[in-house]
Amino acid sequence: MAYSELIKDFEKIRDYMRQFYVYGFKSRDEYDAKSARSYDNERRRMESWLGEYMSFRQDDNGKIAFMSVDSQEIISNPLYKAFKAKSFTSNDIALNFFILDILSDGRGRSTGEITDIIADEYLSEFEDYKLFDESTVRNKLKEYDRLGIIRSEKEGRKLLYFRSDDDIDLESWKEAFAFFSEVDLLGVIGSFLMDKLEDNPDYITQKHHYILHALESQILLQLLTAIDEDRMIELEIFNKWKQSIRHHMVMPIKILISTQNGRSYLYGRRGKTGRFNTYRIDNIRKVKLLKDAARIDRNREAADKHLKHVWNISIRNDNRLEHVELTLKVEEWANYIVHRLRREGKHGVIEYLGDGIFKFSIDVYDASEMLPWIRTFTGRILRFECSNTEVQERFYADLELMYREYRDKDGGDKDAI
Amino acid sequence: MLFSEIYGAYFNVVADILSEAIDGTLTEKRIYEIVEKKAYGESALVIPAAIKDKEWPLITDDMQTPLVSKPDMPLTTLQKRWMKALIADPRIQLFGVDDRGLEDVKPLYSQDTIIYSDQYSDGDDFTDAEYIRRFQIILKALREKRKLRIKFVASRGRIHNWVCVPVGLEYSRKDDKFRLRVAGSRSIQNINLARMLTCELLDSYDETSVSDFVIPKAHVSLEVYNQRNALERVMLAFSHLEKETVKITNGRYLLNLTYNAEDETEILIRILSFGPMVRVIGPDSFIEIIRERLNMQRQL
């Protein structure tokens, strides 16, 4: 098949884009490509879409292509460009403009009328172009009716189609679009809306801006639809460790997002009565909405109660909690450390023990999930205790390794790990 | 359906081309200009030819079109439902949108479906009337390129009065806060909106007097040991920064990060959070800061 910068199936490019953006150190041979040609095509597409954001380097393994973005400086997520690269046929583009133009006077018309007008008034200028038959036009009208850009009404025996005009002042939304297109989980829809406007604002930016979630927009939309329609789903999940695909029937309940690493998870129940579980959204290959009602409302209270002791996303279903105590020595001038405990410590409790010593305690399902946060207080940790002794031992063992790594001015022990 | 050609760059570009044909201003040169401005790198190889060869029966040889009106696609149901979902977000009040026309639209999702699991709890109060008022004054200043007179509380409690040139608004989802970026004498300065006491709109400023500011950057080099899935965790955590990664051996990687110099403390604690799986190997000044922290820790 001849190369095109447009694509039919977004799933094919999703994984490549992630690897170019997140990893960006693999050479052509190291990608999980079906073929070298497959890699070449996808790399060429990404260069065409993303131009300035793609960089290259040469090393012993060959040419390395990678994507690097300072997301604090960008106005819009460059990954959205991939969502604007869907392939289409010449019929698709012709019918799009013809149908909307015919209906632009506000009058309703039947499929037959539209087909005839296209032949008489639009294609008459293009003698070599094959006329559309009525079924082709009907299918396109039905598609646009589903999308909402036209609507249908019965008039006697006839089904008439009208343009779906609305009374929305898009200009008043410009700055909101500039903001929410980058902040909202389905911000790509905001980007579609901004394409309809001129002179979009360039003065709203983001810090700690994780743009990779955009690649999951299609999956996310299906999950949100399932939750909204209260439907069970079947997930097709890729396990990269086992290199295998598994299917799970799930009751979808919430979407959990990390603001500190950009990862997103589906929180739900296995089957209708099974355990609560989380599923990484970037591992979900397909979502199938089932006809079964999920009855999410009956599970909300249990879910909220269950989520109460989650530190980030790690959960358990035996409801067993692990107790954590972190004791810090805080200098008088370092009040911001206590402020950090308050704003980041979730449902934890802070006690002042006097003499600049603060104790933070909390009960969570999985204390090991807290270790990265605990380590950010390095330099002030008097004591770290955990009812799960393995976690406590790991913390102190890791600290010892770090002492070795940075031991002396010659760089410490490079083989500490 | 999110992935559809009706949202595509090609359809948008052809809509612009058809608009110019209706205006009677379309030329072959304009076709290429529109394509280069709004489509992709290789689109100039495809779109002009498809139009010229009548593969797409939209433009005649004399640059006319059978369309009678300029193309204007109505909003899709998906777009309207997304807008309706935003109306329930407390931050929408900051932007003063006109939400008429969406009364009969069902929101795409409800706000309580989404949980930000590690967002800081001391975010700005977006429902506060004074905060909203100041935000909208700032937006007006940015839109109309006007100066501001602001009074705010700095980090050590001192109150400052400034006349400034606003250059942008920055939001952090992690902090759930907005900051106003203003042009300082040599670089961009940031002021938390929640610390602002008053904000007054002043006259326009001379754009030529505001130079292009370069935000001071700094660099750090890390060695990453890919145990406990550290590589993926590190790459994702720092994916929002400009970076370059080199594989040293199986299991060891070199990561060069570029960050805003003012964020050094934040970068430091984020590196510490990975424990021994990430080791700073340069610059020396950064290694020293880490060593100092570890020495402080060792003495406790």
XYZ file of C-alpha atoms in Angstrom:
717
model
C 0.000 0.000 0.000
C 1.371 3.410 -0.960
C 2.602 5.595 1.884
C 0.310 8.371 3.123
C 0.830 10.815 5.983
C -2.795 10.073 6.976
C -3.809 6.924 8.848
C -6.872 4.741 9.094
C -6.375 3.307 12.539
C -5.047 5.373 15.435
C -4.056 2.310 17.441
C -1.174 1.584 15.056
C 0.588 4.878 15.748
C -0.263 5.089 19.448
C 2.506 2.860 20.661
C 5.161 4.346 18.369
C 4.381 7.859 19.514
C 4.661 6.802 23.133
C 8.021 5.174 22.572
C 9.416 8.125 20.608
C 8.260 10.549 23.280
C 8.871 8.662 26.508
C 11.962 6.668 25.623
C 13.545 8.086 22.502
C 16.761 6.123 22.713
C 15.926 3.169 20.545
C 17.337 2.728 17.098
C 15.308 1.379 14.223
C 16.235 -2.230 15.023
C 15.210 -1.971 18.628
C 11.598 -0.994 18.069
C 8.885 -3.623 18.355
C 8.033 -3.080 14.707
C 6.318 -5.569 12.468
C 8.966 -4.699 9.943
C 11.643 -2.116 9.344
C 9.342 -0.603 6.737
C 6.635 -0.249 9.353
C 9.086 1.719 11.559
C 10.173 3.883 8.608
C 6.572 4.738 7.706
C 5.585 5.662 11.248
C 8.736 7.706 11.798
C 8.130 9.537 8.520
C 4.546 10.299 9.575
C 5.643 11.626 12.934
C 8.250 13.849 11.298
C 5.581 15.194 8.961
C 3.131 15.884 11.788
C 5.515 16.984 14.496
C 8.423 18.511 12.582
C 10.018 20.886 15.080
C 9.508 18.533 18.025
C 11.406 15.649 16.462
C 15.162 15.432 16.968
C 17.839 13.036 15.779
C 21.115 11.727 17.003
C 23.627 9.264 15.639
C 25.177 6.582 17.762
C 26.657 3.090 17.393
C 23.197 1.594 16.988
C 22.348 3.893 14.122
C 20.141 6.954 13.769
C 18.053 7.633 16.853
C 14.811 9.562 16.404
C 13.221 11.035 19.502
C 10.661 13.553 20.530
C 11.479 16.180 23.116
C 9.135 18.918 24.264
C 9.479 21.537 26.975
C 5.799 21.358 27.770
C 5.935 24.533 29.861
C 6.678 26.545 26.717
C 4.050 25.124 24.377
C 0.632 26.617 23.816
C -0.929 23.430 22.528
C -0.246 19.714 22.856
C 1.624 18.635 19.699
C 0.299 15.085 20.048
C -3.158 16.353 19.078
C -1.896 16.612 15.506
C -2.096 12.837 15.254
C -5.849 13.018 15.902
C -6.234 15.306 12.912
C -4.629 12.857 10.485
C -7.473 10.437 9.771
C -7.506 9.116 6.213
C -10.581 9.452 4.012
C -11.813 8.832 0.472
C -12.555 11.411 -2.190
C -16.246 10.628 -1.685
C -15.944 11.502 2.006
C -14.483 14.951 1.375
C -16.755 15.782 -1.537
C -19.932 14.744 0.267
C -18.921 16.632 3.406
C -18.768 19.978 1.639
C -21.671 19.315 -0.756
C -24.162 18.160 1.884
C -23.449 20.994 4.324
C -23.569 23.532 1.503
C -26.917 22.223 0.223
C -28.407 22.378 3.728
C -26.905 25.786 4.528
C -30.119 27.630 3.567
C -31.879 26.061 6.566
C -34.369 24.040 4.470
C -34.824 20.311 4.974
C -34.257 17.915 2.085
C -34.636 14.185 1.514
C -31.850 11.807 0.512
C -33.156 11.683 -3.051
C -33.287 15.472 -3.331
C -29.756 15.852 -2.003
C -28.456 13.166 -4.391
C -30.079 14.924 -7.369
C -28.806 18.378 -6.356
C -25.266 17.024 -6.037
C -25.469 15.537 -9.536
C -27.083 18.610 -11.146
C -25.420 21.518 -9.362
C -22.121 20.281 -7.946
C -20.735 17.433 -10.018
C -21.885 18.923 -13.310
C -18.640 20.940 -13.247
C -16.604 17.733 -12.933
C -17.596 15.516 -15.834
C -15.134 12.734 -15.090
C -16.280 12.246 -11.516
C -18.601 9.293 -10.970
C -22.043 10.323 -9.695
C -23.042 9.249 -6.202
C -25.803 6.714 -5.906
C -28.521 7.328 -3.372
C -27.318 4.646 -0.945
C -23.860 6.266 -0.711
C -25.453 9.626 0.069
C -27.857 8.011 2.558
C -25.001 6.350 4.457
C -23.167 9.652 4.716
C -26.306 11.463 5.904
C -26.864 8.817 8.578
C -23.235 9.141 9.682
C -23.559 12.915 9.989
C -26.855 12.542 11.816
C -25.091 10.336 14.379
C -22.299 12.930 14.694
C -24.883 15.626 15.277
C -23.897 18.037 12.512
C -27.209 17.392 10.754
C -30.540 16.206 12.099
C -33.419 14.274 10.596
C -37.162 14.849 10.828
C -40.079 12.910 9.446
C -42.424 14.902 7.268
C -45.231 12.602 6.262
C -43.507 9.683 4.587
C -40.351 11.558 3.873
C -37.311 11.731 6.061
C -35.825 15.199 5.737
C -32.370 16.307 6.769
C -31.531 19.730 8.199
C -28.327 21.405 9.260
C -27.901 21.333 13.049
C -27.279 24.942 13.747
C -26.938 26.131 17.297
C -26.881 29.430 19.048
C -23.523 29.123 20.773
C -21.171 32.073 21.017
C -17.886 30.273 20.431
C -15.861 33.491 20.579
C -16.733 33.863 24.272
C -15.175 30.429 24.876
C -11.814 31.163 23.240
C -9.753 31.542 26.385
C -11.604 28.687 28.098
C -10.741 26.459 25.129
C -7.092 27.540 25.274
C -7.014 26.479 28.929
C -9.179 23.372 28.992
C -7.777 21.941 25.767
C -4.555 21.432 27.730
C -5.968 20.676 31.167
C -8.972 18.470 30.478
C -8.537 14.739 29.897
C -10.310 15.003 26.576
C -8.651 18.290 25.724
C -8.210 17.136 22.114
C -11.889 18.021 21.659
C -11.003 21.556 22.750
C -8.269 21.549 20.116
C -10.862 20.601 17.464
C -12.957 23.573 18.614
C -9.990 25.943 18.524
C -9.399 24.980 14.898
C -12.728 26.676 14.132
C -11.527 29.995 15.537
C -8.936 32.535 14.428
C -6.301 34.248 16.596
C -6.441 31.854 19.504
C -4.801 33.115 22.724
C -1.111 32.356 23.119
C -0.798 33.563 26.711
C -2.105 30.582 28.697
C 0.478 27.897 29.481
C 0.896 24.926 31.824
C 3.474 23.818 34.336
C 3.969 20.103 35.196
C 2.187 19.496 31.934
C 1.966 15.804 31.036
C 0.926 15.607 27.419
C 1.188 11.875 26.843
C -2.333 11.203 28.120
C -3.560 12.585 24.776
C -2.674 9.258 23.152
C -5.268 7.574 25.341
C -8.098 9.984 24.432
C -10.016 7.473 22.334
C -9.901 4.830 25.091
C -10.770 7.417 27.711
C -13.812 8.557 25.766
C -15.089 4.995 25.640
C -14.543 4.545 29.370
C -16.318 7.799 30.207
C -19.162 6.807 27.893
C -19.498 3.454 29.645
C -19.604 5.152 33.056
C -22.099 7.720 31.809
C -24.347 5.050 30.279
C -23.870 2.712 33.253
C -22.626 -0.191 31.150
C -20.312 -3.093 31.784
C -17.242 -3.233 29.547
C -14.794 -5.766 28.236
C -11.183 -4.598 28.260
C -8.441 -5.974 26.052
C -5.241 -5.353 27.998
C -1.673 -5.810 26.896
C 0.736 -7.077 29.550
C 4.158 -5.885 28.426
C 6.038 -8.082 30.915
C 4.418 -11.263 29.690
C 3.918 -9.915 26.159
C 0.389 -11.240 26.244
C -3.150 -9.977 25.794
C -5.895 -10.660 28.295
C -9.575 -9.848 28.406
C -11.388 -8.616 31.514
C -15.026 -7.870 32.135
C -15.185 -4.750 34.302
C -17.649 -2.418 35.951
C -16.071 1.014 35.295
C -16.479 3.492 38.170
C -13.828 6.242 38.212
C -10.792 7.553 36.357
C -7.714 8.156 38.553
C -5.060 10.541 37.267
C -1.614 11.219 38.668
C -0.660 14.893 38.348
C 2.964 13.998 39.097
C 3.681 11.431 36.425
C 0.775 11.788 34.034
C -0.365 8.169 34.331
C -4.065 7.452 34.276
C -6.012 4.465 35.554
C -9.477 3.041 35.344
C -10.848 2.169 38.771
C -13.588 -0.424 38.713
C -14.882 -3.742 39.808
C -13.978 -7.078 38.251
C -17.215 -8.352 36.842
C -20.344 -7.203 38.637
C -19.459 -8.399 42.101
C -15.735 -8.950 42.075
C -12.872 -7.063 43.662
C -12.078 -3.437 43.123
C -9.118 -3.048 40.846
C -7.157 -0.472 38.871
C -6.146 -0.804 35.218
C -3.518 1.342 33.568
C -5.204 3.088 30.698
C -2.112 3.098 28.486
C -2.151 -0.723 28.606
C -5.736 -0.909 27.415
C -5.833 -1.761 23.732
C -9.568 -1.967 23.239
C -12.774 -1.214 25.110
C -15.986 -2.974 24.215
C -19.178 -1.568 25.702
C -21.489 -4.403 26.677
C -25.245 -4.310 26.846
C -25.334 -5.296 30.522
C -26.217 -2.577 32.978
C -23.405 -2.010 35.446
C -25.477 -0.453 38.266
C -22.569 1.749 39.242
C -24.693 3.797 41.670
C -25.093 0.795 43.965
C -21.329 0.525 44.164
C -20.366 4.178 44.588
C -20.520 4.213 48.359
C -18.383 1.091 48.660
C -15.953 2.514 46.087
C -15.633 5.856 47.905
C -15.029 4.040 51.178
C -12.476 1.808 49.527
C -10.638 4.721 47.912
C -10.321 6.562 51.221
C -7.112 4.751 52.207
C -5.464 4.730 48.819
C -2.261 6.758 48.793
C -2.016 7.076 45.023
C -3.473 4.213 43.013
C -2.395 0.986 44.674
C -5.283 -0.845 46.299
C -6.042 -4.043 48.123
C -9.208 -5.917 48.607
C -8.657 -7.539 51.917
C -9.061 -4.038 53.438
C -5.948 -4.614 55.507
C -4.184 -1.336 56.233
C -0.502 -0.620 56.766
C 0.468 1.952 59.356
C 3.157 4.490 58.529
C 4.893 6.961 60.842
C 7.331 9.538 59.571
C 9.139 11.696 62.131
C 10.881 14.815 60.842
C 13.251 17.339 62.350
C 12.277 20.716 60.936
C 14.394 23.848 61.310
C 12.640 26.977 62.533
C 13.059 28.688 59.167
C 11.761 25.646 57.244
C 8.040 26.039 57.930
C 7.349 25.096 54.363
C 8.157 21.464 55.274
C 5.162 21.354 57.610
C 3.132 23.068 54.921
C 4.170 20.259 52.543
C 2.980 17.630 55.006
C -0.404 19.327 55.159
C -0.948 19.872 51.446
C 0.524 16.534 50.283
C -0.204 14.240 53.219
C -3.804 13.408 52.282
C -5.657 11.819 55.202
C -2.539 11.671 57.376
C -2.329 13.211 60.835
C 0.419 15.665 61.853
C 1.530 15.998 65.473
C 4.035 18.470 66.879
C 6.246 16.736 69.415
C 8.194 19.822 70.409
C 11.740 20.975 69.684
C 11.082 21.212 65.947
C 9.997 17.570 65.676
C 6.881 16.645 63.754
C 5.291 13.217 63.432
C 3.172 12.339 60.407
C 1.053 9.163 60.616
C -1.241 7.563 58.132
C -2.930 4.264 57.332
C -2.864 3.132 53.711
C -3.358 -0.056 51.754
C 0.114 -0.082 50.271
C 2.859 1.707 52.191
C 5.488 0.943 49.523
C 3.651 3.405 47.295
C 4.580 6.142 49.753
C 8.349 5.589 49.561
C 8.996 8.089 46.732
C 7.193 10.784 48.713
C 8.962 9.877 51.959
C 12.345 10.161 50.218
C 11.614 13.788 49.261
C 12.154 14.622 52.940
C 15.684 13.204 52.912
C 17.850 15.335 55.163
C 15.144 15.707 57.797
C 13.966 12.156 58.493
C 14.510 11.253 62.145
C 12.617 8.031 61.862
C 10.525 6.053 59.396
C 8.409 3.214 60.735
C 5.961 0.962 58.981
C 3.829 -1.952 60.125
C 4.948 -3.663 56.919
C 8.543 -4.281 57.978
C 9.660 -5.102 54.425
C 8.846 -1.530 53.391
C 10.701 -0.125 56.397
C 13.747 -2.284 55.663
C 13.718 -1.302 52.006
C 13.693 2.379 52.884
C 16.786 2.103 55.065
C 18.578 -0.279 52.679
C 18.015 2.190 49.833
C 19.328 5.027 51.968
C 22.514 3.052 52.596
C 22.902 2.495 48.863
C 22.549 6.224 48.269
C 25.225 6.972 50.876
C 27.552 4.643 48.967
C 26.639 6.145 45.587
C 27.542 9.674 46.688
C 30.179 8.787 49.229
C 33.082 10.952 48.186
C 34.193 13.639 45.786
C 35.398 11.057 43.279
C 31.784 10.192 42.598
C 31.215 7.532 45.183
C 30.593 3.909 44.477
C 29.414 3.673 40.889
C 28.628 0.000 41.382
C 26.529 0.543 44.500
C 23.525 -0.881 42.610
C -16.169 9.073 17.704
C -12.989 10.987 18.341
C -10.821 9.940 15.416
C -12.693 11.261 12.410
C -11.718 13.011 9.205
C -14.217 15.801 9.912
C -11.846 17.099 12.630
C -8.855 16.577 10.368
C -6.279 19.047 9.150
C -7.056 18.256 5.513
C -10.769 19.075 5.854
C -9.931 22.335 7.684
C -7.424 23.352 5.034
C -9.811 22.570 2.173
C -12.525 24.599 3.943
C -10.175 27.609 3.947
C -9.319 27.036 0.289
C -13.008 26.863 -0.625
C -13.694 30.082 1.320
C -11.106 31.908 -0.758
C -12.586 30.429 -3.939
C -15.964 31.846 -2.943
C -14.335 35.233 -2.278
C -12.785 35.037 -5.746
C -9.253 35.376 -4.328
C -8.015 31.831 -4.767
C -4.825 31.182 -6.719
C -2.519 28.186 -6.935
C -0.011 30.101 -4.822
C -2.646 30.691 -2.126
C -3.471 26.965 -2.078
C 0.154 26.176 -1.252
C 0.331 28.961 1.347
C -2.774 27.729 3.160
C -1.560 24.128 3.066
C 1.874 25.029 4.418
C 0.426 27.116 7.213
C -2.273 24.764 8.419
C -1.525 21.177 7.392
C 1.480 18.869 7.785
C 4.982 18.750 6.412
C 4.153 16.538 3.432
C 0.648 17.849 2.783
C 1.891 20.133 0.008
C 2.670 16.976 -1.958
C -0.923 15.772 -1.701
C -3.569 18.473 -1.311
C -2.790 20.784 -4.273
C -2.536 17.791 -6.617
C -5.799 16.268 -5.399
C -7.542 19.585 -6.033
C -5.884 20.238 -9.390
C -6.426 16.695 -10.706
C -10.069 16.829 -9.564
C -9.592 13.758 -7.409
C -11.577 15.914 -5.013
C -14.299 17.559 -7.159
C -14.319 20.886 -5.341
C -12.366 23.477 -7.338
C -12.566 24.074 -11.093
C -9.672 24.951 -13.393
C -10.491 28.648 -13.075
C -10.269 28.481 -9.257
C -14.034 28.592 -8.783
C -16.221 26.252 -6.726
C -19.800 24.980 -7.075
C -20.337 25.735 -3.354
C -22.564 28.759 -2.703
C -21.570 29.527 0.908
C -18.323 29.536 2.776
C -17.924 26.184 4.542
C -18.889 26.310 8.190
C -19.337 22.984 9.921
C -21.807 22.877 12.813
C -20.593 21.650 16.176
C -20.796 17.908 16.666
C -22.683 16.375 19.582
C -19.328 15.329 21.041
C -18.033 18.900 20.999
C -21.191 20.272 22.618
C -21.242 17.570 25.288
C -17.610 18.318 26.137
C -18.394 22.019 26.519
C -21.343 21.131 28.752
C -19.088 18.995 30.967
C -16.785 21.999 31.436
C -19.640 24.112 32.766
C -19.614 22.029 35.954
C -15.863 22.625 36.424
C -15.350 25.428 38.998
C -12.561 26.929 36.855
C -14.993 27.770 34.029
C -16.176 30.800 36.025
C -12.760 32.378 35.511
C -13.330 32.720 31.780
C -16.745 34.387 31.623
C -18.099 32.131 28.879
C -21.573 32.502 27.410
C -23.090 29.082 28.062
C -26.370 29.682 26.245
C -27.210 27.129 23.579
C -26.148 24.164 25.702
C -29.251 23.915 27.876
C -30.504 20.689 26.299
C -27.098 19.083 26.003
C -26.065 16.249 28.300
C -22.545 16.597 29.746
C -19.983 14.152 28.364
C -18.990 13.141 31.893
C -19.546 14.336 35.432
C -16.711 16.028 37.294
C -16.768 13.528 40.166
C -15.841 10.709 37.785
C -12.285 12.030 37.664
C -9.989 11.888 40.699
C -6.568 13.562 40.733
C -4.939 11.193 43.153
C -1.862 13.242 44.087
C -2.963 16.816 43.551
C -1.981 19.206 46.354
C -4.821 20.103 48.669
C -4.114 23.847 48.974
C -5.150 24.830 45.450
C -6.602 28.230 44.560
C -10.230 28.973 45.410
C -11.753 29.362 41.944
C -15.169 30.214 43.362
C -13.941 33.285 45.260
C -15.535 36.372 43.678
C -12.448 38.567 44.159
C -10.174 35.919 42.665
C -12.476 35.634 39.635
C -12.553 39.412 39.248
C -8.734 39.708 39.366
C -8.389 36.768 36.930
C -10.662 38.453 34.411
C -8.781 41.756 34.706
C -5.563 39.878 33.976
C -7.135 38.161 30.958
C -8.248 41.539 29.632
C -4.748 42.937 30.097
C -3.236 40.000 28.224
C -5.795 40.186 25.449
C -5.407 43.934 24.950
C -1.685 44.122 25.763
C -2.082 46.484 28.697
C -0.081 47.021 31.855
C -1.256 46.136 35.340
C -0.763 47.658 38.766
C -0.697 44.810 41.269
C -0.261 44.480 45.018
C 0.755 41.084 46.324
C 2.253 39.272 49.294
C 5.685 37.818 48.556
C 6.914 34.544 50.026
C 8.308 36.040 53.255
C 5.186 38.107 53.977
C 6.396 41.409 52.528
C 3.867 43.341 50.443
C 4.922 44.552 46.993
C 3.380 47.128 44.686
C 4.281 46.782 41.052
C 3.393 48.256 37.709
C 4.080 45.443 35.323
C 3.703 44.066 31.830
C 1.813 40.764 32.011
C 3.030 38.163 29.525
C 1.009 35.104 30.478
C -0.976 33.006 32.873
C 0.444 29.662 33.903
C -1.517 26.845 35.556
C -0.150 23.830 37.397
C -2.444 20.847 37.751
C -0.205 19.434 40.473
C -0.488 22.580 42.592
C -3.952 23.479 41.291
C -2.832 27.093 41.154
C -2.480 29.900 38.636
C 0.544 32.186 38.392
C 0.795 35.469 36.568
C 3.942 35.774 34.491
C 5.238 39.327 34.186
C 8.142 40.835 32.319
C 10.857 41.732 34.820
C 13.961 43.778 34.039
C 15.843 40.768 32.706
C 13.596 37.767 32.884
C 10.081 36.537 33.535
C 8.814 36.760 37.124
C 5.999 34.667 38.519
C 3.361 35.747 41.013
C 0.827 33.365 42.560
C -2.649 34.679 41.898
C -3.786 33.603 45.355
C -1.198 35.977 46.864
C -2.478 38.932 44.892
C -4.338 41.536 46.935
C -5.329 44.027 44.236
C -5.114 44.238 40.480
C -5.786 47.329 38.354
C -5.883 47.654 34.585
C -3.649 50.376 33.133
C -2.865 51.680 29.643
C -1.399 49.824 26.720
C 2.332 49.306 26.614
C 4.699 49.657 23.703
C 5.261 46.112 22.479
C 8.691 46.945 21.095
C 9.836 47.900 24.586
C 9.218 44.355 25.819
C 12.009 42.130 24.610
C 11.845 38.396 24.050
C 12.770 36.987 27.414
C 14.756 33.852 27.768
C 13.860 31.923 30.897
C 17.099 30.821 32.580
C 17.542 27.109 32.143
C 19.692 24.594 33.947
C 20.741 21.036 33.178
C 21.251 17.865 35.126
C 22.586 14.491 33.993
C 21.293 11.326 35.588
C 22.294 7.719 35.446
C 19.234 5.489 35.657
C 19.432 1.840 36.723
C 16.533 -0.055 35.318
C 15.533 -2.056 38.363
C 12.055 -2.051 39.916
C 10.793 -0.583 36.625
C 12.778 2.587 37.393
C 13.392 3.488 33.754
C 9.734 3.730 32.868
C 8.914 5.587 36.092
C 11.707 8.123 35.584
C 10.959 8.647 31.902
C 7.278 9.236 32.586
C 7.873 11.455 35.600
C 10.208 13.736 33.635
C 8.413 13.460 30.300
C 7.230 17.067 30.578
C 10.811 18.355 30.376
C 13.141 18.632 27.428
C 15.387 15.607 27.646
C 17.695 13.270 25.824
C 18.225 9.635 26.734
C 21.114 7.387 25.800
C 21.374 3.698 26.514
C 24.743 2.944 28.138
C 24.369 -0.794 28.644
C 21.473 -3.140 29.197
C 19.983 -1.832 32.372
C 21.815 1.520 32.521
C 20.757 4.735 30.864
C 21.979 8.305 30.722
C 19.287 10.969 30.959
C 20.039 14.649 30.324
C 17.304 16.947 31.569
C 16.753 20.648 30.970
C 14.656 22.529 33.512
C 13.873 26.090 34.593
C 16.673 27.186 36.921
C 14.146 28.498 39.478
C 12.794 24.940 39.883
C 16.041 23.450 41.160
C 14.687 22.485 44.606
C 11.693 20.785 43.083
C 13.887 18.840 40.648
C 16.190 17.888 43.519
C 13.448 16.320 45.624
C 11.961 14.595 42.616
C 15.315 13.002 41.867
C 15.651 11.983 45.523
C 12.228 10.318 45.319
C 13.659 7.618 43.042
C 16.166 6.587 45.670
C 19.275 4.707 44.561
C 17.871 3.888 41.101
C 18.765 7.378 39.899
C 22.194 8.899 40.449
C 23.150 12.455 39.545
C 26.390 12.489 37.574
C 26.533 16.178 36.671
C 26.902 19.063 37.123
C 29.161 18.958 40.185
C 27.102 21.655 41.902
C 24.019 19.420 41.774
C 25.949 16.398 43.046
C 27.073 18.554 45.967
C 23.497 19.500 46.832
C 22.499 15.833 46.916
C 25.564 14.967 48.982
C 24.674 17.759 51.429
C 21.170 16.368 51.867
C 22.485 12.877 52.443
C 25.013 14.206 54.954
C 22.221 16.020 56.803
C 20.298 12.763 56.836
C 23.232 10.723 58.030
C 23.750 13.013 61.005
C 20.188 12.555 62.277
